[in-house]
Amino acid sequence: MAKLLAVNVGLPKDVPWQGRNVHTGVWKQAVTGPRMVRRLNIDGDGQGDLAGHGGEHRAVLVYQIDSYRHWQKEFGRDDFVYGQFGENFTVDGLPDDEVCIGDRYRIGEAVFEVTQPRVTCYRVGLRMEEPRMPSLLVSHRRPGFYLRVLTEGRVEAGEEIVKVASGPEGVTVAEIDALLYLPGHPRDQLARALRVPALSPGWKGSLQALLDQDEGVPGKPAGNVGLASAGPPPAWGGFRPLRVARIDAESRSVFSLTLAAVDGAPLPAALPGQFLTFRLRPDTAGPPAIRSYSMSGRPGSACYRISVKQEPRGVASGYLRAHLRVGDVLDVAAPRGTFTLRAGDSPVLLVSAGIGATPVLAMLHALAAARDPREVWWLYGTRDGAEHPFAQESRDLLARLPNAHEYVCYSRPAPGDRRGVDYETAGRISADLLDGLRVPRAADAYLCGPPAFMHELPAALASAGLTPSRIHTEIFGAGPALTPGLTNVAARPVHPPAGPPGPGPAISFARSGLTVEWDPSYASLLELAEACDVPTRWSCRTGVCHTCESGLLSGAVGYSPEPVEAPSEGDVLICCSQPRDDLVLDL
Ligand SMILES: Cc1cc2nc3c(=O)[nH]c(=O)nc-3n(C[C@H](O)[C@H](O)[C@H](O)COP(=O)(O)OP(=O)(O)OC[C@H]3O[C@@H](n4cnc5c(N)ncnc54)[C@H](O)[C@@H]3O)c2cc1C
Ligand code: FES
């Protein structure tokens, strides 16, 4: 009979870590006497970061004394105390390779259901003083698991753990953990795991993504789509020369470049919404300027088209505008990006402002070329008629669709601009405007525009009733950081790291517009990015969770430690990699 050895609780506190503060509830202490277990927490317990831990499906974390013994031997340590692994219940019995998702247990007055394995997060490494811990828990198949509270009640150390029901399908905690994190992901096992109703929604989403990918889509990416979305593998590695075939003015400040292969052969097809990255040399003596531009032309044509807004004092856009001529050759990385038009029959909202029209214009081209029967909305905001690129082109494309709606706003219409002809409303695309338009709720929305627009519109569409996971966004710059638990991180402009430049290869952070030299004193590219305040996303920091997966536009990396599963082709896990040569990262 399994037994509850200890009930451990702890409230989140700030812990110093690498010069920063981490707000974490991973420090738990064993308590004596009965404790009330409620739907979201044990009395006296709390989680520091509710995005990663806690909630109904992750109310109580369980870890086994047998795994304590395993790790004591593995690390040669004898200093473990109850709660050492951040768990609420230390148990004797209930091994990960026997307990199944959906199993139900009674302990004291309370009844629990097994929902998912432990979340792979760096904080268990912090608690254990062993940074590799998140990765080791997965590779040694000893993750521990979470319980949902079905019946609230008191529990106490020493009580017996009585199994009251078995999860359907008999998928063990160790099996499902391996199914998501380790290479392989057999299709029949994914389908079996997805049939377990008790599995937490987050895990269901990840396993479903793996199953969908396995449907046999050509150009299927390697890597782990259950953990990080990935496009098809890049059509070529690094940069290749492309010739400027045309230059066209689109508005007062926007111009398009049409690019062709130097030998005239058709270029590989890109997905509607993808972007190209350019290595430009505005200053022949200085470092290259690396900039990305979404493709604005018809996907599948023999040439690529990008459209650039000339920014005041903009290094790259100014150089392209002033110096580029037809026949010039540019260094271009292959089409990339996951902001791409999804297949389906739901309505499509293409919502953009300013130069943000470019990726959604490529989507409109794709829809028009297919005479797609879906309901399509083109919602666009700009300043006035002189700053309205693609006005005729978008109208012509919409006219080819059987079910299209157009709505254009000018924030400051010029005297010659005709309301009802050139634009519908004076003002910006806003939450109120969307409310009034009654856009369909069961839609896929694609949004791109300036920072204020990207701040307001996704939330506005969600509150208008669209499903958040179907609101897709593209940001023309560095993406938002994800630094779970860090409390004292102010968003600062990017900068080279403190101290003299390192002796290593040049590392370019393309979205942040920064190139710095590698220094081997950094354990990983993530650490270098952090030293430069380049926004990054991460969770485990040891190559398990793929949260840090980023585009590797050119160059090669080595891994130490080796990730549990390799990222998609053309991507890199920055938390556990080091450069082999000069790199360009999509960060
Ligand atoms: C995925 C992706 C897709 C993109 N797609 C497009 C696209 O389709 N079209 C497009 O035009 N852009 C696009 N961008 C943005 C593009 O990559 C560049 O960031 C943009 O062209 C500006 O680069 P720049 O070198 O001209 O400006 P930078 O020199 O990098 O300057 C950036 C900003 O700072 C301002 N600035 C520069 N110097 C000064 C100064 N001394 N004082 C005050 N302000 C200053 C500039 O006005 C500019 O607004 C995309 C970006 C990404 C990441
Ligand atoms: S942060 Fe988890 S794989 Fe890099």
XYZ file of C-alpha atoms and ligand atoms in Angstrom:
644
model
C 0.000 0.000 0.000
C 1.411 3.406 -0.988
C 1.874 5.918 1.806
C 2.002 9.697 2.155
C 5.361 10.364 3.835
C 5.229 14.157 3.989
C 2.947 17.081 3.209
C 5.135 20.007 2.097
C 4.015 23.586 1.631
C 5.660 26.930 0.985
C 4.658 30.392 -0.132
C 6.560 32.079 -2.969
C 9.560 34.177 -2.039
C 12.256 36.124 -3.857
C 15.503 34.207 -4.253
C 18.713 35.775 -5.646
C 19.954 34.016 -8.791
C 22.682 35.108 -11.242
C 22.394 38.735 -10.158
C 18.609 38.686 -10.471
C 15.619 37.848 -8.285
C 13.421 34.822 -8.898
C 9.956 34.790 -7.350
C 9.393 31.106 -6.656
C 7.398 28.715 -4.515
C 9.772 25.787 -5.143
C 11.013 25.860 -1.528
C 8.526 23.676 0.407
C 8.708 22.521 4.001
C 7.156 19.452 5.603
C 4.328 20.261 8.017
C 2.940 18.215 10.865
C -0.712 17.521 11.560
C -3.627 17.573 9.126
C -3.705 20.099 6.267
C -6.714 21.151 4.238
C -6.345 20.514 0.495
C -8.491 22.766 -1.651
C -9.228 22.840 -5.363
C -6.322 25.183 -6.162
C -3.898 24.698 -3.272
C -3.002 23.105 0.009
C -3.475 25.593 2.860
C -0.198 27.460 3.323
C 1.081 26.622 -0.156
C 1.440 28.818 -3.232
C 3.145 29.039 -6.639
C 5.318 31.930 -7.739
C 4.444 31.808 -11.428
C 0.885 30.747 -12.182
C 1.545 30.653 -15.924
C 3.928 27.735 -15.407
C 2.648 26.067 -12.255
C -0.495 25.737 -10.158
C -4.107 26.051 -11.282
C -6.785 23.390 -11.134
C -4.874 20.761 -13.118
C -1.592 21.362 -11.297
C -2.812 21.852 -7.724
C -0.598 19.263 -5.973
C 2.838 18.049 -7.079
C 3.859 14.498 -6.100
C 7.368 13.035 -5.901
C 8.484 9.600 -4.798
C 10.966 8.614 -2.081
C 12.350 5.985 -4.454
C 13.391 8.806 -6.807
C 15.014 10.590 -3.848
C 17.168 7.486 -3.398
C 17.961 7.388 -7.116
C 19.178 11.008 -7.145
C 21.066 10.658 -3.864
C 23.057 7.878 -5.470
C 23.395 9.704 -8.799
C 24.766 12.901 -7.211
C 26.477 11.272 -4.210
C 24.437 13.442 -1.856
C 22.846 12.761 1.508
C 21.395 16.161 2.319
C 17.889 15.813 0.870
C 14.916 16.862 2.970
C 11.186 16.407 2.264
C 10.071 18.919 -0.353
C 13.526 18.849 -1.950
C 12.066 18.516 -5.443
C 9.481 21.242 -4.923
C 6.780 18.628 -4.350
C 3.768 18.935 -2.048
C 3.414 15.226 -1.364
C 6.447 13.026 -0.816
C 5.164 9.493 -1.235
C 6.327 5.941 -0.750
C 5.125 4.016 -3.796
C 3.247 5.467 -6.813
C 6.230 5.149 -9.213
C 6.067 7.158 -12.449
C 6.180 3.976 -14.518
C 3.084 2.551 -12.792
C 0.855 5.536 -12.034
C -1.381 6.377 -15.001
C -2.943 9.627 -16.133
C -6.526 9.557 -14.862
C -5.799 7.282 -11.867
C -7.715 8.411 -8.795
C -6.503 8.169 -5.211
C -8.016 8.829 -1.794
C -5.713 10.241 0.878
C -7.357 11.128 4.193
C -10.586 12.967 3.352
C -9.501 14.129 -0.093
C -9.734 12.477 -3.528
C -7.264 13.249 -6.322
C -6.820 12.557 -10.035
C -3.495 12.351 -11.919
C -3.421 14.986 -14.681
C 0.120 15.349 -16.114
C 3.842 14.974 -15.385
C 5.839 17.759 -13.731
C 6.515 20.949 -15.738
C 10.136 21.210 -16.947
C 11.316 24.414 -15.318
C 14.705 25.739 -14.214
C 13.470 26.392 -10.671
C 13.803 22.754 -9.598
C 17.463 23.063 -10.665
C 17.765 26.185 -8.557
C 16.334 24.385 -5.524
C 18.563 21.349 -6.079
C 21.668 23.433 -6.885
C 21.861 21.285 -10.007
C 21.008 23.293 -13.171
C 20.712 20.143 -15.305
C 17.873 18.854 -13.124
C 14.944 19.640 -15.511
C 16.652 17.682 -18.271
C 17.714 14.820 -15.975
C 14.181 14.377 -14.614
C 13.034 13.710 -18.192
C 15.962 11.612 -19.413
C 15.948 9.425 -16.265
C 12.162 9.103 -16.630
C 11.493 10.256 -13.067
C 9.472 13.462 -13.491
C 6.842 13.065 -10.742
C 3.313 14.213 -11.459
C 0.514 16.624 -10.722
C -2.856 15.931 -9.094
C -6.195 17.652 -9.520
C -8.326 17.803 -6.373
C -11.672 16.063 -6.966
C -12.833 16.165 -3.332
C -11.404 18.752 -0.965
C -10.479 17.589 2.539
C -7.766 17.162 5.154
C -4.692 15.025 4.589
C -1.863 14.158 6.946
C 1.595 12.614 6.653
C 1.519 8.902 7.450
C -1.830 8.255 5.769
C -2.317 5.433 3.323
C -2.893 6.203 -0.348
C -5.833 4.190 -1.642
C -6.397 3.799 -5.373
C -10.083 4.296 -6.092
C -10.111 4.236 -9.916
C -7.777 3.464 -12.824
C -7.249 5.925 -15.663
C -8.620 4.722 -19.009
C -6.002 3.589 -21.566
C -3.381 2.904 -18.872
C -0.888 5.593 -20.003
C 1.771 5.929 -17.309
C 3.328 9.209 -16.195
C 6.757 8.068 -17.429
C 5.294 7.034 -20.801
C 3.475 10.284 -21.476
C 6.473 12.370 -20.374
C 8.667 10.500 -22.854
C 5.960 10.788 -25.512
C 6.138 14.583 -25.404
C 9.791 15.278 -24.642
C 11.848 12.414 -26.092
C 12.307 11.829 -29.847
C 9.876 9.460 -31.527
C 6.263 10.409 -30.659
C 4.609 7.230 -32.055
C 1.255 8.089 -33.583
C -0.769 5.303 -31.959
C 0.537 6.282 -28.524
C -0.304 9.955 -29.107
C -3.860 9.005 -30.076
C -4.132 6.726 -27.035
C -2.924 9.431 -24.638
C -5.349 11.941 -26.163
C -8.239 9.630 -25.308
C -7.605 10.131 -21.555
C -10.113 12.769 -20.415
C -8.132 13.592 -17.245
C -5.046 14.769 -19.178
C -4.527 18.514 -18.610
C -5.505 20.876 -21.463
C -1.899 22.078 -21.938
C -0.631 18.546 -22.515
C -3.565 17.737 -24.770
C -2.674 20.757 -26.936
C 0.975 19.659 -27.223
C 0.176 16.025 -28.038
C -2.509 17.091 -30.539
C 0.054 19.311 -32.328
C 2.392 16.305 -32.615
C -0.430 14.137 -33.927
C -1.522 16.764 -36.472
C 2.045 17.123 -37.698
C 2.223 13.401 -38.211
C -0.642 13.564 -40.717
C 2.094 13.343 -43.354
C 2.336 16.961 -44.495
C 5.119 17.258 -47.109
C 8.109 19.222 -45.867
C 7.220 18.206 -42.322
C 9.712 19.857 -39.980
C 11.884 17.849 -37.640
C 12.017 19.090 -34.070
C 9.173 19.001 -31.605
C 6.022 20.803 -32.738
C 4.364 19.799 -29.461
C 6.710 22.252 -27.754
C 7.553 24.870 -30.403
C 5.732 25.748 -33.592
C 7.868 25.357 -36.670
C 7.502 26.066 -40.349
C 8.892 23.815 -43.060
C 12.696 23.563 -43.155
C 14.343 26.636 -44.738
C 14.801 26.305 -48.503
C 18.542 27.097 -48.215
C 21.066 27.524 -45.423
C 22.628 30.904 -44.586
C 22.513 33.737 -47.130
C 22.397 33.451 -50.924
C 22.652 36.197 -53.562
C 19.391 37.400 -55.150
C 19.174 39.995 -57.907
C 16.932 43.065 -57.723
C 14.597 42.647 -60.723
C 12.246 45.608 -60.096
C 11.794 48.580 -57.789
C 8.264 50.015 -57.494
C 6.872 52.898 -55.458
C 3.783 51.863 -53.464
C 3.083 55.059 -51.497
C 4.920 58.166 -50.347
C 7.198 56.175 -48.004
C 6.814 52.540 -49.131
C 8.602 50.917 -52.058
C 8.736 47.301 -53.220
C 11.725 45.257 -54.346
C 11.210 42.241 -56.580
C 14.011 39.711 -56.191
C 14.988 36.954 -58.571
C 17.578 34.165 -58.598
C 20.849 35.310 -60.146
C 20.544 32.512 -62.753
C 16.867 33.336 -63.394
C 15.590 29.966 -62.085
C 12.283 30.124 -60.139
C 12.792 30.675 -56.410
C 11.563 28.045 -53.906
C 7.944 28.600 -52.851
C 7.332 30.365 -49.545
C 4.278 30.258 -47.299
C 1.983 33.309 -47.255
C 3.081 35.456 -44.289
C 6.768 34.430 -44.202
C 9.670 36.872 -44.215
C 13.166 37.160 -45.698
C 16.261 38.328 -43.843
C 18.850 40.524 -45.593
C 22.524 41.070 -44.850
C 23.105 44.616 -46.088
C 26.278 46.653 -46.212
C 25.218 50.302 -45.984
C 28.680 51.112 -44.656
C 31.283 49.005 -46.451
C 33.808 49.522 -43.638
C 31.382 48.744 -40.779
C 29.504 45.587 -39.740
C 26.581 44.475 -41.926
C 23.046 45.593 -41.082
C 20.780 42.575 -40.776
C 17.068 43.269 -41.307
C 13.981 41.178 -42.041
C 11.150 42.035 -44.456
C 7.885 40.150 -44.890
C 7.108 39.011 -48.396
C 4.212 40.972 -49.866
C 3.761 39.311 -53.260
C 1.920 36.235 -54.461
C 3.353 33.116 -52.808
C 4.451 30.602 -55.396
C 5.538 33.118 -58.038
C 8.998 32.724 -59.507
C 10.274 35.891 -57.764
C 9.943 37.239 -54.225
C 8.607 40.713 -53.454
C 9.224 42.683 -50.282
C 7.920 46.153 -49.453
C 9.943 48.508 -47.313
C 8.867 51.616 -45.461
C 11.557 54.245 -45.425
C 12.027 55.138 -41.767
C 13.377 58.581 -40.902
C 17.114 58.027 -40.238
C 16.593 54.281 -40.753
C 19.946 52.678 -41.637
C 18.692 49.808 -43.826
C 15.506 51.304 -45.249
C 17.337 54.560 -46.034
C 20.158 52.678 -47.742
C 17.773 50.526 -49.796
C 15.789 53.588 -50.863
C 18.758 55.767 -51.755
C 21.316 53.329 -53.189
C 19.632 50.254 -54.559
C 19.305 49.857 -58.334
C 17.793 47.187 -60.583
C 20.474 44.560 -61.214
C 22.087 44.936 -57.778
C 22.621 41.725 -55.826
C 21.633 41.298 -52.149
C 22.473 38.580 -49.574
C 19.191 36.963 -48.555
C 18.316 34.192 -46.070
C 15.545 31.736 -46.983
C 11.852 32.433 -46.225
C 11.020 31.763 -42.586
C 8.401 32.340 -39.968
C 5.317 30.694 -38.551
C 2.933 33.641 -39.047
C 1.346 31.871 -41.988
C -2.161 31.405 -43.356
C -3.834 28.282 -41.920
C -5.958 25.998 -44.081
C -9.614 25.536 -43.114
C -13.048 26.899 -43.814
C -13.465 29.410 -40.964
C -13.635 33.125 -41.809
C -10.283 34.924 -42.126
C -9.627 38.387 -40.649
C -6.592 40.169 -42.114
C -6.082 43.133 -39.807
C -3.142 45.477 -40.306
C -1.929 49.040 -40.072
C 0.852 50.976 -41.794
C 3.623 48.808 -43.219
C 2.135 45.848 -41.284
C 0.063 45.193 -44.422
C 2.913 43.256 -46.068
C 2.505 39.724 -44.606
C -1.298 39.832 -44.681
C -1.173 41.083 -48.286
C 0.715 37.887 -49.198
C -2.096 35.950 -47.471
C -4.693 37.906 -49.466
C -2.787 37.014 -52.651
C -2.896 33.326 -51.689
C -6.629 33.462 -50.914
C -7.389 35.305 -54.185
C -5.253 32.931 -56.272
C -7.260 30.007 -54.872
C -10.590 31.904 -55.186
C -10.991 30.756 -51.612
C -14.657 30.442 -50.604
C -13.946 31.518 -47.013
C -15.353 34.787 -45.678
C -12.389 37.201 -45.816
C -12.163 40.564 -44.030
C -9.494 43.102 -45.016
C -9.236 45.678 -42.216
C -6.531 48.274 -42.759
C -5.500 51.498 -41.071
C -3.077 54.151 -42.333
C -2.559 57.888 -42.131
C -4.027 59.143 -45.410
C -4.260 58.446 -49.133
C -0.618 59.322 -49.820
C 0.439 56.750 -47.192
C -1.920 54.040 -48.438
C 0.193 51.367 -50.175
C -1.423 48.532 -52.152
C -4.811 50.328 -52.263
C -5.663 49.212 -55.813
C -3.860 45.869 -55.510
C -5.798 44.845 -52.389
C -9.110 45.935 -53.941
C -8.409 43.892 -57.083
C -7.579 40.844 -54.972
C -10.686 41.236 -52.800
C -12.794 41.487 -55.971
C -11.649 37.987 -56.935
C -13.004 36.486 -53.701
C -16.634 35.338 -53.485
C -17.132 36.484 -49.883
C -14.936 39.510 -49.081
C -15.330 42.584 -46.873
C -13.075 45.648 -46.866
C -12.785 48.359 -44.257
C -10.103 51.072 -44.442
C -9.485 53.778 -41.812
C -7.404 56.942 -42.321
C -6.175 58.439 -39.056
C -5.637 61.899 -40.630
C -7.361 62.040 -44.034
C -5.895 64.678 -46.380
C -8.213 67.197 -48.037
C -8.332 65.230 -51.316
C -9.104 61.851 -49.694
C -12.666 60.704 -50.424
C -14.637 59.150 -47.586
C -16.669 56.185 -48.853
C -14.300 55.788 -51.817
C -10.699 55.794 -50.562
C -11.546 55.038 -46.914
C -14.582 54.381 -44.717
C -13.799 56.027 -41.366
C -11.524 58.770 -40.077
C -9.665 57.280 -37.094
C -7.709 54.178 -36.205
C -8.627 50.511 -36.168
C -9.667 50.084 -32.553
C -11.572 47.834 -30.176
C -14.669 50.047 -30.594
C -14.486 49.875 -34.366
C -14.216 46.059 -34.310
C -17.196 45.943 -31.945
C -19.274 47.989 -34.360
C -18.254 45.944 -37.420
C -19.421 42.670 -35.842
C -16.558 40.649 -37.285
C -17.243 36.878 -37.196
C -16.204 35.253 -33.915
C -15.369 31.835 -35.298
C -12.561 33.375 -37.371
C -8.800 33.010 -37.675
C -7.335 36.495 -37.282
C -3.922 37.619 -38.590
C -2.611 40.880 -37.178
C 0.385 43.031 -38.005
C 1.018 46.687 -37.306
C 2.882 49.226 -35.168
C 3.488 48.598 -31.444
C 0.379 50.399 -30.108
C -1.813 48.525 -32.599
C -0.239 45.181 -31.619
C -0.755 46.024 -27.975
C -4.454 46.833 -28.304
C -5.878 44.704 -31.119
C -5.204 41.093 -30.005
C -6.936 41.796 -26.680
C -9.764 43.625 -28.497
C -10.366 40.636 -30.776
C -10.290 38.240 -27.820
C -12.834 40.340 -25.962
C -14.945 40.450 -29.150
C -15.206 36.656 -28.724
C -12.418 35.272 -30.946
C -10.500 32.273 -29.599
C -7.082 33.556 -28.382
C -5.203 30.624 -29.958
C -6.681 31.661 -33.337
C -5.405 35.236 -33.106
C -2.041 35.153 -34.884
C 0.390 38.064 -34.710
C 3.577 39.196 -36.436
C 5.882 41.709 -34.762
C 8.307 43.764 -36.865
C 11.021 43.660 -34.220
C 12.105 41.716 -31.165
C 9.313 39.582 -29.699
C 8.155 39.773 -26.098
C 10.458 38.173 -23.503
C 9.415 35.200 -21.377
C 11.491 35.079 -18.199
C 9.471 32.939 -15.797
C 9.678 34.114 -12.210
C 12.219 36.934 -12.698
C 11.009 39.982 -10.825
C 13.524 42.731 -11.467
C 13.704 42.753 -15.262
C 13.226 46.196 -16.736
C 12.945 46.343 -20.539
C 16.156 48.109 -21.552
C 17.485 48.939 -25.014
C 19.861 46.273 -26.302
C 23.580 46.922 -25.854
C 26.917 45.072 -26.146
C 27.844 43.121 -23.013
C 29.867 44.861 -20.315
C 33.651 44.588 -20.603
C 35.942 44.241 -23.603
C 34.628 42.408 -26.721
C 35.055 38.630 -26.565
C 37.568 36.785 -28.769
C 34.954 34.563 -30.431
C 32.803 34.694 -33.580
C 30.352 37.513 -34.342
C 26.810 36.885 -33.090
C 24.086 38.977 -34.749
C 20.697 39.336 -33.095
C 18.742 40.227 -36.250
C 15.489 41.541 -34.749
C 17.359 43.564 -32.164
C 19.823 44.984 -34.714
C 22.879 44.118 -32.598
C 26.115 42.291 -33.464
C 28.563 41.348 -30.684
C 31.529 39.036 -30.273
C 31.161 35.703 -28.488
C 33.050 35.155 -25.259
C 33.528 31.530 -24.120
C 32.930 32.628 -20.516
C 29.213 32.496 -21.391
C 27.741 29.032 -20.945
C 25.253 29.503 -23.772
C 23.940 31.879 -26.421
C 21.071 32.571 -24.017
C 23.520 33.915 -21.442
C 25.117 36.180 -24.065
C 21.688 37.443 -25.167
C 20.809 38.171 -21.547
C 24.060 40.097 -21.073
C 22.940 42.303 -24.000
C 19.320 42.652 -22.769
C 18.121 41.032 -26.005
C 14.563 39.829 -25.239
C 14.557 36.021 -24.866
C 12.089 33.287 -23.984
C 13.044 30.298 -21.861
C 11.901 27.927 -19.123
C 14.105 24.856 -18.439
C 17.467 26.312 -19.578
C 18.774 22.784 -20.226
C 17.395 21.751 -23.616
C 14.105 20.053 -22.748
C 11.168 22.439 -23.136
C 12.036 24.154 -26.479
C 10.703 27.480 -25.147
C 13.990 29.093 -26.231
C 13.829 27.695 -29.787
C 14.816 30.515 -32.162
C 15.580 30.847 -35.864
C 19.219 30.236 -36.821
C 19.511 32.296 -39.995
C 23.146 31.474 -40.653
C 26.088 29.778 -38.995
C 26.470 26.579 -36.971
C 26.266 25.773 -33.257
C 27.381 22.981 -30.950
C 25.359 21.794 -27.971
C 26.475 21.371 -24.371
C 24.488 19.871 -22.772
C 22.932 17.952 -25.673
C 19.226 18.754 -25.932
C 16.789 15.945 -25.190
C 15.345 16.349 -28.720
C 16.912 18.441 -31.512
C 15.093 21.617 -32.595
C 13.530 21.959 -36.055
C 15.927 22.288 -38.983
C 17.037 25.923 -39.220
C 16.348 26.568 -35.526
C 18.545 26.561 -32.431
C 17.933 25.982 -28.717
C 19.840 28.970 -27.379
C 19.850 27.792 -23.725
C 22.284 24.938 -24.352
C 24.222 25.951 -27.496
C 27.494 27.687 -28.296
C 28.585 29.125 -31.671
C 30.923 27.234 -34.007
C 31.256 30.256 -36.316
C 29.605 33.618 -36.989
C 25.869 33.376 -36.319
C 22.788 35.319 -37.300
C 19.913 34.609 -34.909
C 16.267 35.599 -35.423
C 16.182 37.347 -32.054
C 9.741 39.514 -39.153
C 9.905 40.947 -39.583
C 9.275 41.398 -40.717
C 9.400 42.732 -41.107
N 8.772 43.146 -42.231
C 8.906 44.426 -42.653
C 8.278 44.869 -43.843
O 7.580 44.112 -44.515
N 8.484 46.152 -44.231
C 9.245 47.018 -43.484
O 9.396 48.182 -43.892
N 9.824 46.631 -42.341
C 9.701 45.349 -41.916
N 10.334 44.934 -40.772
C 11.178 45.909 -40.042
C 12.587 45.955 -40.668
O 13.273 44.766 -40.394
C 13.443 47.103 -40.102
O 13.407 47.051 -38.705
C 12.984 48.459 -40.559
O 13.086 48.549 -41.963
C 13.831 49.582 -39.928
O 15.171 49.332 -40.205
P 16.186 50.539 -40.494
O 17.550 49.986 -40.558
O 15.690 51.329 -41.644
O 15.991 51.418 -39.186
P 17.014 51.436 -37.951
O 18.245 52.168 -38.331
O 17.143 50.083 -37.416
O 16.170 52.336 -36.973
C 15.050 51.795 -36.283
C 14.148 52.945 -35.862
O 14.863 53.887 -35.079
C 14.737 55.184 -35.643
N 16.034 55.891 -35.547
C 17.205 55.495 -36.097
N 18.171 56.374 -35.783
C 17.595 57.326 -35.020
C 18.068 58.497 -34.374
N 19.331 58.889 -34.474
N 17.178 59.225 -33.682
C 15.885 58.866 -33.580
N 15.402 57.772 -34.159
C 16.233 57.012 -34.859
C 14.357 54.983 -37.093
O 13.520 56.010 -37.560
C 13.595 53.701 -37.055
O 12.244 53.945 -36.786
C 10.195 43.624 -40.358
C 10.850 43.153 -39.210
C 10.712 41.840 -38.834
C 11.416 41.339 -37.604
S 14.769 26.912 -22.271
Fe 13.998 24.889 -22.383
S 14.976 24.125 -24.187
Fe 15.878 26.040 -23.907
